PDB file of C-alpha atoms in Angstrom:
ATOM      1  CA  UNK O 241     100.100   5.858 -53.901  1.00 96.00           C
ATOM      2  CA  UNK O 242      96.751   6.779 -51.574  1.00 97.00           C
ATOM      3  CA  UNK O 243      96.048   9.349 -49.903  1.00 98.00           C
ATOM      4  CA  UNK O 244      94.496   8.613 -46.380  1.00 98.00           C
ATOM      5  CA  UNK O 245      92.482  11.131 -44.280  1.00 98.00           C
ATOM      6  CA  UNK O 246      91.044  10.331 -41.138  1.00 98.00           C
ATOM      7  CA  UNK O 247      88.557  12.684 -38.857  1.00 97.00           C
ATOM      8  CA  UNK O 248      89.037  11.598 -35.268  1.00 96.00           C
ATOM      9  CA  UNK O 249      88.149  12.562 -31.896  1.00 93.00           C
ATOM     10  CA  UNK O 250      90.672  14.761 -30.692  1.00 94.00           C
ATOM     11  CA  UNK O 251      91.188  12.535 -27.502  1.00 94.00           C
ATOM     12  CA  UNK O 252      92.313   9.786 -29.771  1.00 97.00           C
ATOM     13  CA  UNK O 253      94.769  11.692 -31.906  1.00 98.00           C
ATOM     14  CA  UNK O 254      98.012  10.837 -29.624  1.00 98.00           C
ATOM     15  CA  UNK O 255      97.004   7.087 -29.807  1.00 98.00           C
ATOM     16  CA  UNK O 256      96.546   6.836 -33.684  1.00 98.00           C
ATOM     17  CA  UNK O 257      99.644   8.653 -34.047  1.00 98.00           C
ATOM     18  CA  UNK O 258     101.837   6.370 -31.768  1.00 98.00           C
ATOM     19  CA  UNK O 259      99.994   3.309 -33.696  1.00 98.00           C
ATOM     20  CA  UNK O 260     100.919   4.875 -37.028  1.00 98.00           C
ATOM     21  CA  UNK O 261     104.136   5.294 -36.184  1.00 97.00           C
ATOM     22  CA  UNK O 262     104.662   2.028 -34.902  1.00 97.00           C
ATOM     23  CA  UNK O 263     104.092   0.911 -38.581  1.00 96.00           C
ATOM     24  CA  UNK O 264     106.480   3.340 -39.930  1.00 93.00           C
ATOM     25  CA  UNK O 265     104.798   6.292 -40.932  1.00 94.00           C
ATOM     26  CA  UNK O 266     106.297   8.761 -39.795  1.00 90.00           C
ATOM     27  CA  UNK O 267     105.148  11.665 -41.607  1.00 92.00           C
ATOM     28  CA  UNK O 268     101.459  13.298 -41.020  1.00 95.00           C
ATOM     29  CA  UNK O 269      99.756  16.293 -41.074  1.00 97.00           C
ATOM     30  CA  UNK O 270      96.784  17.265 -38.857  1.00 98.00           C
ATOM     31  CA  UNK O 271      94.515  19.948 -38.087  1.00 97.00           C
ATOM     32  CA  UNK O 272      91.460  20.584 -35.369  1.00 96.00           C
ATOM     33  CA  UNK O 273      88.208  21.001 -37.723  1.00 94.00           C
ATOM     34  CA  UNK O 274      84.615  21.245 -36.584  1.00 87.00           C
ATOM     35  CA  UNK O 275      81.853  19.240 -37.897  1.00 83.00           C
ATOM     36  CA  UNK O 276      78.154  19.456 -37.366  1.00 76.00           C
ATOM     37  CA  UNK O 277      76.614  15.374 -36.424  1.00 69.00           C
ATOM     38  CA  UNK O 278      73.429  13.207 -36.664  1.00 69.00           C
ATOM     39  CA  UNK O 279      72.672  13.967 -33.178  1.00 63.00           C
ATOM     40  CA  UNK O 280      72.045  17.621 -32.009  1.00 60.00           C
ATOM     41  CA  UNK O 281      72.093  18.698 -28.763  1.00 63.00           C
ATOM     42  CA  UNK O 282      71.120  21.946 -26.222  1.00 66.00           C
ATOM     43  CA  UNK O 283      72.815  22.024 -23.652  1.00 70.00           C
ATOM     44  CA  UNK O 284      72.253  24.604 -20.481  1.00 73.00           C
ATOM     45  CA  UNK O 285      74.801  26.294 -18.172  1.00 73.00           C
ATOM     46  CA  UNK O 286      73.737  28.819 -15.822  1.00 79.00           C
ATOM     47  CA  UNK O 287      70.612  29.478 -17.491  1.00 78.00           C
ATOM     48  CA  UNK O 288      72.264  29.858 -20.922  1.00 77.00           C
ATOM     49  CA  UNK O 289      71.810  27.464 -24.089  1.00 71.00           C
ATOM     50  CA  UNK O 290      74.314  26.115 -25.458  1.00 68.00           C
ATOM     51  CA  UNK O 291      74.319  24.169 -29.156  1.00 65.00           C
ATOM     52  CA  UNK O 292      76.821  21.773 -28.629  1.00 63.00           C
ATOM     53  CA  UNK O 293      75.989  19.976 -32.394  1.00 66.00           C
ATOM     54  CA  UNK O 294      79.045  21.085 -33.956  1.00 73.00           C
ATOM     55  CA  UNK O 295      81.754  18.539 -33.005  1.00 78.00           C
ATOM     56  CA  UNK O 296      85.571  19.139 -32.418  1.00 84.00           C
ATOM     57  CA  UNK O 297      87.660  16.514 -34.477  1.00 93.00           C
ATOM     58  CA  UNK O 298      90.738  16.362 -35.322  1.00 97.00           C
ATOM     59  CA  UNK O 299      92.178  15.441 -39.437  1.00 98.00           C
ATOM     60  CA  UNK O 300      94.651  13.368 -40.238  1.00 98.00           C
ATOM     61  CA  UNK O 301      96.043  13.520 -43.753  1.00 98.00           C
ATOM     62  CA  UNK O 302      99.057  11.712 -44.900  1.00 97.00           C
ATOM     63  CA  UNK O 303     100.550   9.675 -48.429  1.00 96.00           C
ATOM     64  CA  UNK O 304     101.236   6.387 -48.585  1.00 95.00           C
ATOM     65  CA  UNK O 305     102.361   3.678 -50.643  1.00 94.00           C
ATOM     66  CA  UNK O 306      99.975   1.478 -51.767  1.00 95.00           C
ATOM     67  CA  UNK O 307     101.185  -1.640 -49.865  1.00 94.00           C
ATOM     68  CA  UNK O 308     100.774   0.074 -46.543  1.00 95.00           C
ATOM     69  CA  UNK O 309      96.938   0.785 -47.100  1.00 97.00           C
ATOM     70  CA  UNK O 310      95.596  -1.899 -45.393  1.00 98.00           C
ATOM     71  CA  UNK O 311      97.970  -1.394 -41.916  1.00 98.00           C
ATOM     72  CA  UNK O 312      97.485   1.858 -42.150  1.00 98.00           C
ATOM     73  CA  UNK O 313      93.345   1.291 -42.301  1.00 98.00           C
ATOM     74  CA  UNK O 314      93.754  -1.146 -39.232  1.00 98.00           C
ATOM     75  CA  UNK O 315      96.113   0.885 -37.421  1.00 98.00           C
ATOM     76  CA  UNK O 316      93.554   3.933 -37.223  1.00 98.00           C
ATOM     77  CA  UNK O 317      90.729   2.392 -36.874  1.00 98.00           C
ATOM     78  CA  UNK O 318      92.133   0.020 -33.526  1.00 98.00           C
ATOM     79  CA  UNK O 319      93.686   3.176 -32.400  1.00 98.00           C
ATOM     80  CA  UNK O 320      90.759   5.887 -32.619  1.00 98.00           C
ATOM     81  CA  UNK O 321      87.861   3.108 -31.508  1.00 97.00           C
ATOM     82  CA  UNK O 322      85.741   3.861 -28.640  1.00 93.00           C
ATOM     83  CA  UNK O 323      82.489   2.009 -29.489  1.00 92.00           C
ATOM     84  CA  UNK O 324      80.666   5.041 -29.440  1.00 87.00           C
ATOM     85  CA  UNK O 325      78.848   7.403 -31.955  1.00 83.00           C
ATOM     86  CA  UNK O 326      81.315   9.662 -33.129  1.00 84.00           C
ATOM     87  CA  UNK O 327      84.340   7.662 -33.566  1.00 90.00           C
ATOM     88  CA  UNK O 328      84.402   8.770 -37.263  1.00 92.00           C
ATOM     89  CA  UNK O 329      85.994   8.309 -40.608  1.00 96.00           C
ATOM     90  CA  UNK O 330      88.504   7.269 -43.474  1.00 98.00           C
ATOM     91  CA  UNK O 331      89.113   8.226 -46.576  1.00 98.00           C
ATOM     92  CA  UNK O 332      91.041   6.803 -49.136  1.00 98.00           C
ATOM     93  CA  UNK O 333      92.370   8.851 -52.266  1.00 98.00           C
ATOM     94  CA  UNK O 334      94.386   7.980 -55.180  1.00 98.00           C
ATOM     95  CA  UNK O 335      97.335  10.140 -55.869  1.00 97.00           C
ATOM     96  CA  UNK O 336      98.737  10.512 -59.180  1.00 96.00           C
ATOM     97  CA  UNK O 337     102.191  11.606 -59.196  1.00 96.00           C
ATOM     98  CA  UNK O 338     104.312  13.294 -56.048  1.00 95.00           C
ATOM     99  CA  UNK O 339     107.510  15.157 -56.297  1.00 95.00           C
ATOM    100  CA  UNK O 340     110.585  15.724 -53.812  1.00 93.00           C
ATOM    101  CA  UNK O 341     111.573  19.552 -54.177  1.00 94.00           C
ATOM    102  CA  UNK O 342     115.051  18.897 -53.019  1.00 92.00           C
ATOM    103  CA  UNK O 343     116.193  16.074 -54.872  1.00 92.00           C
ATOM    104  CA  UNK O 344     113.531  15.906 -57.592  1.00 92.00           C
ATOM    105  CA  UNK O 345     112.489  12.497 -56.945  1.00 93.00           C
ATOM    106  CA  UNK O 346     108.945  11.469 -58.084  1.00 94.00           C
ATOM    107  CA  UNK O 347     106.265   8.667 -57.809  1.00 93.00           C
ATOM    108  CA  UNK O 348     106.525   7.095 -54.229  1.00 88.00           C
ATOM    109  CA  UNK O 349     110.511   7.166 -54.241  1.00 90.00           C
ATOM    110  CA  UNK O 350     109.794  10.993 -53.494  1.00 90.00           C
ATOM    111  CA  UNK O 351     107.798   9.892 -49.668  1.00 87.00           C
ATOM    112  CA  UNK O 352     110.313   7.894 -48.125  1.00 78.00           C
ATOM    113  CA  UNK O 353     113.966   9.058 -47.656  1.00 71.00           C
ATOM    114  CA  UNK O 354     116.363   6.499 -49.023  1.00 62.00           C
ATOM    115  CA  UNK O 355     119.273   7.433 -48.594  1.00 49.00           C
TER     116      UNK O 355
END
């Protein structure tokens, strides 16, 4: 099993998760985080400075098997591309061991209901 996090624009976060679940995962967790960039930038309104350096993302966390890596890689990165700086990026994390409270199911049985 892999864990896969993903810091996107926050624009993008509807497409990637239509395009995940299009490949059948259907179960994520996200959050809005800040980040500070490369670039930094001033910017003025109405004769006040602004830093605008620290950048609003959005995370994307979820499990997966470990035969739906690679779609799930592709799928993200198709979905949350714009061609510009920024776009951001993937992580990839094994996972040990997961367990289903309810039923007490472990490994990857306990991600996927199979009932």
């Amino acid at each position: 099993m892999k864990k896969i996090e993903a810091i996107i624009r926050k624009t993008k976060f509807e497409d990637v998760k239509k395009g995940l679940h299009q490949i059948g995962i259907d179960y994520l967790t996200f959050w809005d985080v800040r980040g500070v960039g490369k670039s930094v930038e001033e910017r003025v309104y109405r004769g006040v400075k602004y830093d605008t350096s620290s950048i609003e993302r959005t995370m994307v966390s979820f499990i997966v098997r470990d035969k739906f890596v690679d779609s799930c890689i592709v799928s993200i990165r198709e979905n949350a591309f714009t061609g510009e700086i920024g776009d951001g990026r993937i992580f990839i994390y094994e996972v040990l061991d997961a367990y289903r409270i309810r039923t007490g199911d472990s490994g990857d049985r306990s991600l996927y209901d199979e009932e």
